[in-house]
mmCIF file of N, CA and C in Angstrom:
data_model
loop_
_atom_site.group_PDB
_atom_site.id
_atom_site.type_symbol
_atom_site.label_atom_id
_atom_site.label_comp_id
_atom_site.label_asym_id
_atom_site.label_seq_id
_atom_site.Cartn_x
_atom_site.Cartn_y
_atom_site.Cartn_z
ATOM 1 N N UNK A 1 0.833 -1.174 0.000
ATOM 2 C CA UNK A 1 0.000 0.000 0.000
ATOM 3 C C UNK A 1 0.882 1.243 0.000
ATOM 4 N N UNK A 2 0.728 2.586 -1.039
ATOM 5 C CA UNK A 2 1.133 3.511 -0.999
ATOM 6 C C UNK A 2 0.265 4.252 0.297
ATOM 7 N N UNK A 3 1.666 4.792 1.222
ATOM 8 C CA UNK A 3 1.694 5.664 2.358
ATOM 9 C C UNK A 3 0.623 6.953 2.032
ATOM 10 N N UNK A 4 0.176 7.514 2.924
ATOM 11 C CA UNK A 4 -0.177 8.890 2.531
ATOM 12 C C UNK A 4 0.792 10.132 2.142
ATOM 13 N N UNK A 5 2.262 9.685 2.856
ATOM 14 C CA UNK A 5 2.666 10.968 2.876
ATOM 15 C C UNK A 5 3.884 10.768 1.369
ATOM 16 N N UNK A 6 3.188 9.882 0.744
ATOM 17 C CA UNK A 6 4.228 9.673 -0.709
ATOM 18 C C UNK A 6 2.636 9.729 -1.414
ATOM 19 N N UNK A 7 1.581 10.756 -1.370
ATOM 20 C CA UNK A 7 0.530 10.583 -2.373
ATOM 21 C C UNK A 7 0.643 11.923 -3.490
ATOM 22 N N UNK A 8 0.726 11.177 -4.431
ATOM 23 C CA UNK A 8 0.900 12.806 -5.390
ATOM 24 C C UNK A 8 -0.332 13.303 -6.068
ATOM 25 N N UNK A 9 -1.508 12.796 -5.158
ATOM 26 C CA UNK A 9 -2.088 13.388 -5.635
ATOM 27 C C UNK A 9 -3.526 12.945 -5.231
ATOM 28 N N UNK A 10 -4.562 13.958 -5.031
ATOM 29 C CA UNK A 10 -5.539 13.964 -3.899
ATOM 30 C C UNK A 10 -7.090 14.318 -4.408
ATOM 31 N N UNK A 11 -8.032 13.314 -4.618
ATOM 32 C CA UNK A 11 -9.715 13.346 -5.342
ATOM 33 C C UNK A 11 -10.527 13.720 -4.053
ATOM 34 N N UNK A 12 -11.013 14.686 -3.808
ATOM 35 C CA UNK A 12 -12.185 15.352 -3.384
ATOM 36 C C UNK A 12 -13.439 15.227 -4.126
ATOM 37 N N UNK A 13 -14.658 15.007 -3.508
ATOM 38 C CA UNK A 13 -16.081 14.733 -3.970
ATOM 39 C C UNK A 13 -15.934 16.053 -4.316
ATOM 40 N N UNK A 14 -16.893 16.055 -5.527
ATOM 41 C CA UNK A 14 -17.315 17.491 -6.379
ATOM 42 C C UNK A 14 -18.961 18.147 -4.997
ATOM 43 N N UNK A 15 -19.176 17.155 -4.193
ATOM 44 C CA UNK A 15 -19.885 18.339 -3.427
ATOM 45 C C UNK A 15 -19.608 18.667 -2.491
ATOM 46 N N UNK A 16 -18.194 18.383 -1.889
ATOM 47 C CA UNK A 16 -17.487 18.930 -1.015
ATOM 48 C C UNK A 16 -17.646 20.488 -0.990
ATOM 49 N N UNK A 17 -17.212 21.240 -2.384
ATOM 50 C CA UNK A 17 -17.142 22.307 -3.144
ATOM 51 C C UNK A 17 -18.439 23.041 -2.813
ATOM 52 N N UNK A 18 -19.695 22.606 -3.078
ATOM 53 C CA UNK A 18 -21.315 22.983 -2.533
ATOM 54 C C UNK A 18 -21.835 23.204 -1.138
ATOM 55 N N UNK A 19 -21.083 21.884 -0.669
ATOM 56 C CA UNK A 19 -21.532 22.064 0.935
ATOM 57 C C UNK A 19 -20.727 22.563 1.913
ATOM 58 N N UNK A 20 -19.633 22.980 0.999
ATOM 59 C CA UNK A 20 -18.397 22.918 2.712
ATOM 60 C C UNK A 20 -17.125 24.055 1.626
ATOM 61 N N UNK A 21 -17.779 25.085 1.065
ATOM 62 C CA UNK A 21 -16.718 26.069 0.167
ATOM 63 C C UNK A 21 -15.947 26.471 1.076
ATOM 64 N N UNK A 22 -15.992 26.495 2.592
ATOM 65 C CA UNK A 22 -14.838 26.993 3.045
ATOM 66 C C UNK A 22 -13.952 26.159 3.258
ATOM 67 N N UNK A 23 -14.228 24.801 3.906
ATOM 68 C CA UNK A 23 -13.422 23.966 4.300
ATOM 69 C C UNK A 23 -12.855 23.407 2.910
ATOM 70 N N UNK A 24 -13.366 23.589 1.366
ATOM 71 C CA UNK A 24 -12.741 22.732 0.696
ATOM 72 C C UNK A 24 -11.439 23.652 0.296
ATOM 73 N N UNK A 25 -11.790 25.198 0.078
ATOM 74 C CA UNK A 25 -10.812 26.297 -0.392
ATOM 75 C C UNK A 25 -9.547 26.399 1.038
ATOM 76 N N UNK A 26 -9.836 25.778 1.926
ATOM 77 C CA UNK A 26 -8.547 25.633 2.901
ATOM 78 C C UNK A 26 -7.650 24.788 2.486
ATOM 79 N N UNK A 27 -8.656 23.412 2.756
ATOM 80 C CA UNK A 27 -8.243 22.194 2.052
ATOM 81 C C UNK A 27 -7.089 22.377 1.061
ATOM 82 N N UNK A 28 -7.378 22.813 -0.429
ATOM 83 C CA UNK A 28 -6.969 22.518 -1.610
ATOM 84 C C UNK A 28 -5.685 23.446 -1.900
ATOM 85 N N UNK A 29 -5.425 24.816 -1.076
ATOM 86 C CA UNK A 29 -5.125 25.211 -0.386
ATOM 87 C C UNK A 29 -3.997 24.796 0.129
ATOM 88 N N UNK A 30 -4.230 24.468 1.259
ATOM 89 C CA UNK A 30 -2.691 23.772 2.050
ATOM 90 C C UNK A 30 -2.374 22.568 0.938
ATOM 91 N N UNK A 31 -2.831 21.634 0.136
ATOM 92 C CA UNK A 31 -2.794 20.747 -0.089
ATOM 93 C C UNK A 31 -1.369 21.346 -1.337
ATOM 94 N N UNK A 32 -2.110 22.766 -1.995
ATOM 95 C CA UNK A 32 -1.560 23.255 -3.191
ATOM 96 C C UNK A 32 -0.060 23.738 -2.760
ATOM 97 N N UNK A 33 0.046 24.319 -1.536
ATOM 98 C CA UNK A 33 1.298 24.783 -0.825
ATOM 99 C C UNK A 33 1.928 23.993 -0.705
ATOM 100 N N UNK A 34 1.954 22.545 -0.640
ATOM 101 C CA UNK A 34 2.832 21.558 -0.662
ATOM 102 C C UNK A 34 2.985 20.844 -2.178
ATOM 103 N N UNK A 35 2.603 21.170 -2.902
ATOM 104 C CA UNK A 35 2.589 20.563 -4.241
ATOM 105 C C UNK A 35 1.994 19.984 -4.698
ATOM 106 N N UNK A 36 0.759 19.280 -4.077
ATOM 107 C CA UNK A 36 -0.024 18.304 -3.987
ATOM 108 C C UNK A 36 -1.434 18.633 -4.678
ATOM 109 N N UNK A 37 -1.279 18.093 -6.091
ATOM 110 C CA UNK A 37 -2.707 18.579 -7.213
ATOM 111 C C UNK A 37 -3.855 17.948 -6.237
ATOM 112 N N UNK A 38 -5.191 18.714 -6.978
ATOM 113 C CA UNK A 38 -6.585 18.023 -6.369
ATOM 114 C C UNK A 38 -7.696 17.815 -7.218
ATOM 115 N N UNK A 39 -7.905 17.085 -7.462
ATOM 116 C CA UNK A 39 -9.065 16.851 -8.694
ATOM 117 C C UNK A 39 -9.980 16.191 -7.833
ATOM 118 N N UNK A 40 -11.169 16.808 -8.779
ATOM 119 C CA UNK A 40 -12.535 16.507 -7.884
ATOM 120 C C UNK A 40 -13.650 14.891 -8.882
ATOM 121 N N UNK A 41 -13.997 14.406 -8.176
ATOM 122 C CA UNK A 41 -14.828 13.382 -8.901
ATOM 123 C C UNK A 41 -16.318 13.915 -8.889
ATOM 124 N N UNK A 42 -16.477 13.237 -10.167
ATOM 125 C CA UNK A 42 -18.107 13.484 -10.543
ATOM 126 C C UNK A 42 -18.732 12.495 -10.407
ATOM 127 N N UNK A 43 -20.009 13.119 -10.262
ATOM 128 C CA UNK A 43 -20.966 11.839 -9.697
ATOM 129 C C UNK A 43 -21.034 11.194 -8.402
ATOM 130 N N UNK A 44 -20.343 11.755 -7.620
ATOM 131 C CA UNK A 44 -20.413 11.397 -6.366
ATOM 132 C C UNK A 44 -21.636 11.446 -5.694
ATOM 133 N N UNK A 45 -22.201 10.086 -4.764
ATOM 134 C CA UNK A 45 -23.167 10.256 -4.009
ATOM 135 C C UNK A 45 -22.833 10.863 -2.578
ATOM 136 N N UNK A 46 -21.923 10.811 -1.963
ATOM 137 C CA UNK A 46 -21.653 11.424 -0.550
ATOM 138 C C UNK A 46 -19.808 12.021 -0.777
ATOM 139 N N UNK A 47 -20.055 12.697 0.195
ATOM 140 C CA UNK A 47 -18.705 13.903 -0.031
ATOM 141 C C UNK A 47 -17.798 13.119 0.695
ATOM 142 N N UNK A 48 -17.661 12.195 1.272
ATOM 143 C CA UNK A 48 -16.562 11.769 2.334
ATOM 144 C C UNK A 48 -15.934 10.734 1.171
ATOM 145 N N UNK A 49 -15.110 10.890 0.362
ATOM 146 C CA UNK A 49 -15.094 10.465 -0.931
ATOM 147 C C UNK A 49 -13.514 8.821 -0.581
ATOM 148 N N UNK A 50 -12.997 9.551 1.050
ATOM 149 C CA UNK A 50 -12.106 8.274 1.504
ATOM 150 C C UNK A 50 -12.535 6.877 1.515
ATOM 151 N N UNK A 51 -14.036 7.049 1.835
ATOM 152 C CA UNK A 51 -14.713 5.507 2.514
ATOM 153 C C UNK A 51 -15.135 4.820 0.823
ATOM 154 N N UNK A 52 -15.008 5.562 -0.313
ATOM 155 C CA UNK A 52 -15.269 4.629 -1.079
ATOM 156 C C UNK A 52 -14.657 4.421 -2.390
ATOM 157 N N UNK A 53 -13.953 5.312 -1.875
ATOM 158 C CA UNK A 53 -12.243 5.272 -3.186
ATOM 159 C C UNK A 53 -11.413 4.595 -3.317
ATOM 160 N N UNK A 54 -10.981 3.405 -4.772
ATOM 161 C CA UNK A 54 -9.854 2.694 -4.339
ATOM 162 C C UNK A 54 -8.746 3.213 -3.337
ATOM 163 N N UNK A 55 -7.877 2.208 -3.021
ATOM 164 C CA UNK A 55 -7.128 2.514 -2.462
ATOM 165 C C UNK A 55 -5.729 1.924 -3.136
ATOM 166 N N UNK A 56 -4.641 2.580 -3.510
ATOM 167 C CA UNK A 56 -4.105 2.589 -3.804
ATOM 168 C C UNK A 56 -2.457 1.428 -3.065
ATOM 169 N N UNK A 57 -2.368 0.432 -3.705
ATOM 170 C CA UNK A 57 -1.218 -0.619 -3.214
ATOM 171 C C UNK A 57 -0.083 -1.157 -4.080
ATOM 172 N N UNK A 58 -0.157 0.053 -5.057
ATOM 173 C CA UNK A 58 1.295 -0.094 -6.004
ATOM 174 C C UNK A 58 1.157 1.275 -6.785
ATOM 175 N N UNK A 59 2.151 0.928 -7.664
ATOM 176 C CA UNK A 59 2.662 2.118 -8.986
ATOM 177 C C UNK A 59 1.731 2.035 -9.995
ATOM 178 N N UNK A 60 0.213 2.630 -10.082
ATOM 179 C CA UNK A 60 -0.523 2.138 -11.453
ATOM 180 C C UNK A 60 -1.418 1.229 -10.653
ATOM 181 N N UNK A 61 -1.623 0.599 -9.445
ATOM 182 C CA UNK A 61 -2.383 0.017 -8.978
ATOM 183 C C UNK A 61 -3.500 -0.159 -7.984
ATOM 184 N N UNK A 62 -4.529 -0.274 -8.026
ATOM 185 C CA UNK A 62 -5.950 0.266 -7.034
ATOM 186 C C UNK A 62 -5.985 -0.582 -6.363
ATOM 187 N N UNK A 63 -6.905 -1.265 -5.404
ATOM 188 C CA UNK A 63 -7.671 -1.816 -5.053
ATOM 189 C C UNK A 63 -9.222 -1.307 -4.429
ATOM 190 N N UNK A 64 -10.360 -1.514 -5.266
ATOM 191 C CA UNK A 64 -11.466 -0.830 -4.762
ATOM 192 C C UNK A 64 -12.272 -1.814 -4.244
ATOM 193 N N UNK A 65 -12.732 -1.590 -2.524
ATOM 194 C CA UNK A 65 -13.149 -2.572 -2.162
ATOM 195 C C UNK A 65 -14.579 -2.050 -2.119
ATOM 196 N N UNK A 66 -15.303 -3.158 -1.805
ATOM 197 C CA UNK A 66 -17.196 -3.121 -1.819
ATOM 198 C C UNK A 66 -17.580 -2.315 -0.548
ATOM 199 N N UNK A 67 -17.974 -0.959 -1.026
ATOM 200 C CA UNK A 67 -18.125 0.300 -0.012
ATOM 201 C C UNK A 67 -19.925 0.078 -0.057
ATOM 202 N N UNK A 68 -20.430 -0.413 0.927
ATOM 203 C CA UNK A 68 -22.140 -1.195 1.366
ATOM 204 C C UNK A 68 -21.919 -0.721 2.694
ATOM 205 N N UNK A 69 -21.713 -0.223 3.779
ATOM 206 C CA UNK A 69 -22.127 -0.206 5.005
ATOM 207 C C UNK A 69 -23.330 -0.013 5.453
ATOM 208 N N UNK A 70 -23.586 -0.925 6.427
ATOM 209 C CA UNK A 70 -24.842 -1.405 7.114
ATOM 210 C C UNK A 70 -25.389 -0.247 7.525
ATOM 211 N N UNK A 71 -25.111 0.688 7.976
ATOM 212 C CA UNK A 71 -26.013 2.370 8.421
ATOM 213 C C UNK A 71 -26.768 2.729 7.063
ATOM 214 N N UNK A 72 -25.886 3.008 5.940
ATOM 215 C CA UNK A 72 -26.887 3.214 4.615
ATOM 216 C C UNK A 72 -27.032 2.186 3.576
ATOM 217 N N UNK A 73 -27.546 0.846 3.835
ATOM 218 C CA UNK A 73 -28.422 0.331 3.455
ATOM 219 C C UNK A 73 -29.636 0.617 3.199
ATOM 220 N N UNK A 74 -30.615 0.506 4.390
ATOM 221 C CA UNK A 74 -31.416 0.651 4.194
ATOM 222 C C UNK A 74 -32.377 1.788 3.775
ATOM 223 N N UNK A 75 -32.072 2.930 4.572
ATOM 224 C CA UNK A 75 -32.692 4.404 4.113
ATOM 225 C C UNK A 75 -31.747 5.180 3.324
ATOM 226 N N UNK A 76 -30.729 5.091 3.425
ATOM 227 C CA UNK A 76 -29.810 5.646 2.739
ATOM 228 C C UNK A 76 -28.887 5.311 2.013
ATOM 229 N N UNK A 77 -29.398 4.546 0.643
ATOM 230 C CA UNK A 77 -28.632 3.739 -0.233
ATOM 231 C C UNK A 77 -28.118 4.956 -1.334
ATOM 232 N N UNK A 78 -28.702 5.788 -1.439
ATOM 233 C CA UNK A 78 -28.922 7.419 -2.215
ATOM 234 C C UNK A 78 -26.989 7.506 -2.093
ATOM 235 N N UNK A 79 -26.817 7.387 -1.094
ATOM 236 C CA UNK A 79 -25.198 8.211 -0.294
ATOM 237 C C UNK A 79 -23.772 7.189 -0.752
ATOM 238 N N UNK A 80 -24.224 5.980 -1.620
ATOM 239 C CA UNK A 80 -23.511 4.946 -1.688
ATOM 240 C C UNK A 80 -23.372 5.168 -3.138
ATOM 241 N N UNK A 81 -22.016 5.224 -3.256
ATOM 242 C CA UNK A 81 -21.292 5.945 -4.753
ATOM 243 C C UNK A 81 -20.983 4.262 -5.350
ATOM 244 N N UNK A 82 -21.677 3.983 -6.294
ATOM 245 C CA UNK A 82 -21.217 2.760 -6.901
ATOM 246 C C UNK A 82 -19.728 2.643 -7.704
ATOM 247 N N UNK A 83 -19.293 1.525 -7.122
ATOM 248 C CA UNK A 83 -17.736 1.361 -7.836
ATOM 249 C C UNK A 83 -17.290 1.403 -8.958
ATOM 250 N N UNK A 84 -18.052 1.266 -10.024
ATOM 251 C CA UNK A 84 -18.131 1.360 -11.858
ATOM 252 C C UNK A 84 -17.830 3.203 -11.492
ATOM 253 N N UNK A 85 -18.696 3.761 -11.151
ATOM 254 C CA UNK A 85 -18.453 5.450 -11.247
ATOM 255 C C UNK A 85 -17.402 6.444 -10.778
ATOM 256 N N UNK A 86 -16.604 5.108 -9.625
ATOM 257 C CA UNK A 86 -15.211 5.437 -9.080
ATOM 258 C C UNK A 86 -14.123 5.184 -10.092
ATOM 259 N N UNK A 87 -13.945 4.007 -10.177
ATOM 260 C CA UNK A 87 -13.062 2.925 -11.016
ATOM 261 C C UNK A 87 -12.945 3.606 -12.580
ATOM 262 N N UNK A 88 -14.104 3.940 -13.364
ATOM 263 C CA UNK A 88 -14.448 5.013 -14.327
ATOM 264 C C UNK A 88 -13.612 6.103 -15.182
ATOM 265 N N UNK A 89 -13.223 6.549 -13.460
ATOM 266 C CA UNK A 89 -13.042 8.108 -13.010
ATOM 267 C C UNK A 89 -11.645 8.196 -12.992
ATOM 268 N N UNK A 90 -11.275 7.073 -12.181
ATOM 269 C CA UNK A 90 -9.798 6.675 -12.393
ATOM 270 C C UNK A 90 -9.195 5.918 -13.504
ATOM 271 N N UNK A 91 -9.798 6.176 -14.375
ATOM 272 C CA UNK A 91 -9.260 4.880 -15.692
ATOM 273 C C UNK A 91 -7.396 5.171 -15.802
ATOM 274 N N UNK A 92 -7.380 6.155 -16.129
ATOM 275 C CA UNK A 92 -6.228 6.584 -16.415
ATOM 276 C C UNK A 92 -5.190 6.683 -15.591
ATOM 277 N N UNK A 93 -5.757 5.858 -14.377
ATOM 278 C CA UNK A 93 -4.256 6.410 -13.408
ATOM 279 C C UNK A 93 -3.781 5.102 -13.653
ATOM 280 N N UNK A 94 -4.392 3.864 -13.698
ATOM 281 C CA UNK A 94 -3.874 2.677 -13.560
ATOM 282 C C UNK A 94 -4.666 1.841 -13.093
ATOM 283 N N UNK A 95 -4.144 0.223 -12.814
ATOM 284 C CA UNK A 95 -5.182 -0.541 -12.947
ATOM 285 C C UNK A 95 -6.196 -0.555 -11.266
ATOM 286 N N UNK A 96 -7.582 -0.918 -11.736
ATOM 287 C CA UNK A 96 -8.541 -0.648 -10.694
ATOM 288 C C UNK A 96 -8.938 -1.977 -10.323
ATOM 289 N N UNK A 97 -9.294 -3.012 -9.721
ATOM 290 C CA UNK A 97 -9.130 -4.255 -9.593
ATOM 291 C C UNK A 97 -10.313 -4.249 -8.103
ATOM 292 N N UNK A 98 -11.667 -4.779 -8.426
ATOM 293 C CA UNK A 98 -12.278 -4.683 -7.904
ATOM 294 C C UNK A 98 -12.449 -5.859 -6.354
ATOM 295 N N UNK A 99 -12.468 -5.847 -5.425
ATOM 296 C CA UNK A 99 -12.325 -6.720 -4.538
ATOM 297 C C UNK A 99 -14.203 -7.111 -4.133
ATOM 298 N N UNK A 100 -14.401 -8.342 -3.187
ATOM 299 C CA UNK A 100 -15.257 -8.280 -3.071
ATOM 300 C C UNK A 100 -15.688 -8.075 -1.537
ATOM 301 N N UNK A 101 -14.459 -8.088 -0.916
ATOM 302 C CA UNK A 101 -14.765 -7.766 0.513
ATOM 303 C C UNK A 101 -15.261 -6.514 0.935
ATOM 304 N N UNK A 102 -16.364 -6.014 1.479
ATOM 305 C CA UNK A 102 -16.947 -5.163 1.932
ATOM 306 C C UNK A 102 -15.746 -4.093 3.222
ATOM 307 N N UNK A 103 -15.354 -3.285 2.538
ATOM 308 C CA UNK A 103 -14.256 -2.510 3.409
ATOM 309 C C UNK A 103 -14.967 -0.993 2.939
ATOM 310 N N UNK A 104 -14.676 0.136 4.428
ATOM 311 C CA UNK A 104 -15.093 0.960 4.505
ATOM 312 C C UNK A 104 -13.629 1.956 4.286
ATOM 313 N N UNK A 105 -12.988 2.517 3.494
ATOM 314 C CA UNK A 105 -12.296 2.879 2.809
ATOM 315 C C UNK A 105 -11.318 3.632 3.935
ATOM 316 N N UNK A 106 -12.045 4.400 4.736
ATOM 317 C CA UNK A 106 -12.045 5.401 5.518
ATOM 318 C C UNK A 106 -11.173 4.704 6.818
ATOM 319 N N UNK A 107 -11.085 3.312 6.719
ATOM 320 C CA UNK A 107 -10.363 2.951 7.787
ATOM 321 C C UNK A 107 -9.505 1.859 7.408
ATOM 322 N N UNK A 108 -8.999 2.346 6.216
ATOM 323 C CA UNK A 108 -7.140 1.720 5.951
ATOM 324 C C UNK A 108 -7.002 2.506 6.157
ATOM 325 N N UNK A 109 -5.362 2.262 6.782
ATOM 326 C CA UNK A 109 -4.458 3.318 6.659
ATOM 327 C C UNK A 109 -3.119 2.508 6.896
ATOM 328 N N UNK A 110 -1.946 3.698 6.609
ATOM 329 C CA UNK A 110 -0.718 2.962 6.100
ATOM 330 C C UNK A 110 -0.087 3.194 7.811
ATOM 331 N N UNK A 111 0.451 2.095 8.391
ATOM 332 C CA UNK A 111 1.400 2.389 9.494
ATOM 333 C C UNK A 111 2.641 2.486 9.336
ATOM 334 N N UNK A 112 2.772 4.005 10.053
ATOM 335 C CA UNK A 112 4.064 5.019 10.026
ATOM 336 C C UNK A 112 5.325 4.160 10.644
ATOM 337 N N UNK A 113 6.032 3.547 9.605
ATOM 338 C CA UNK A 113 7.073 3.082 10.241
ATOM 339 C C UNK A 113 8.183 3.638 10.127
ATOM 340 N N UNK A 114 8.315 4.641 11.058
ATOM 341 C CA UNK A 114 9.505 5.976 11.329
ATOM 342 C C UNK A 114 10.519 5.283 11.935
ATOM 343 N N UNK A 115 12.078 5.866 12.004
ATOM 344 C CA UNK A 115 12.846 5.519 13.177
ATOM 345 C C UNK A 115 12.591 5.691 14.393
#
């Protein structure tokens, strides 16, 4: 898995921008002060765009896992960004390789193995 702090480069939901113009113009912002481009995805059903974005585990390589959590199932299936519209979006970065395990995106993360 690529670390966060080797990411060159950072997808924000396009209604981040609608609902939250201040927090995204901070955001993009500090992100830009460090060098770090930001492109926004379309079609997004919910703005928290971590919990259902591949995740990235090589050079050119995704893994997008099955983003279903049990809270929006039932009333709130509306908020659940289908993986064809992610995967899509990313054609061009490299390969997208769909998994079938139900993972909530938002809670990988890479452990900091510092000196």
């Amino acid at each position: 898995m690529i670390p966060d702090w080797e990411t060159d480069c950072v997808y924000l939901s396009r209604l981040l921008v609608g609902r939250h113009p201040v927090l995204h113009q901070q955001l993009t912002g500090i992100l830009a002060d460090h060098g770090v481009p930001v492109r926004l995805l379309d079609r997004p059903a919910d703005i928290w765009a971590r919990d259902y974005c591949p995740v990235k585990v090589g050079n050119h390589q995704f893994v997008k896992f099955r983003y279903w959590p049990d809270y929006l199932r039932d009333r709130h299936k509306h908020l659940i960004t289908p993986a064809e519209t992610i995967c899509q979006q990313l054609d061009g970065l490299g390969q997208c390789r769909q998994s079938a395990l139900i993972v909530d995106g938002g809670n990988v993360i890479q452990e900091h193995k510092g000196p």
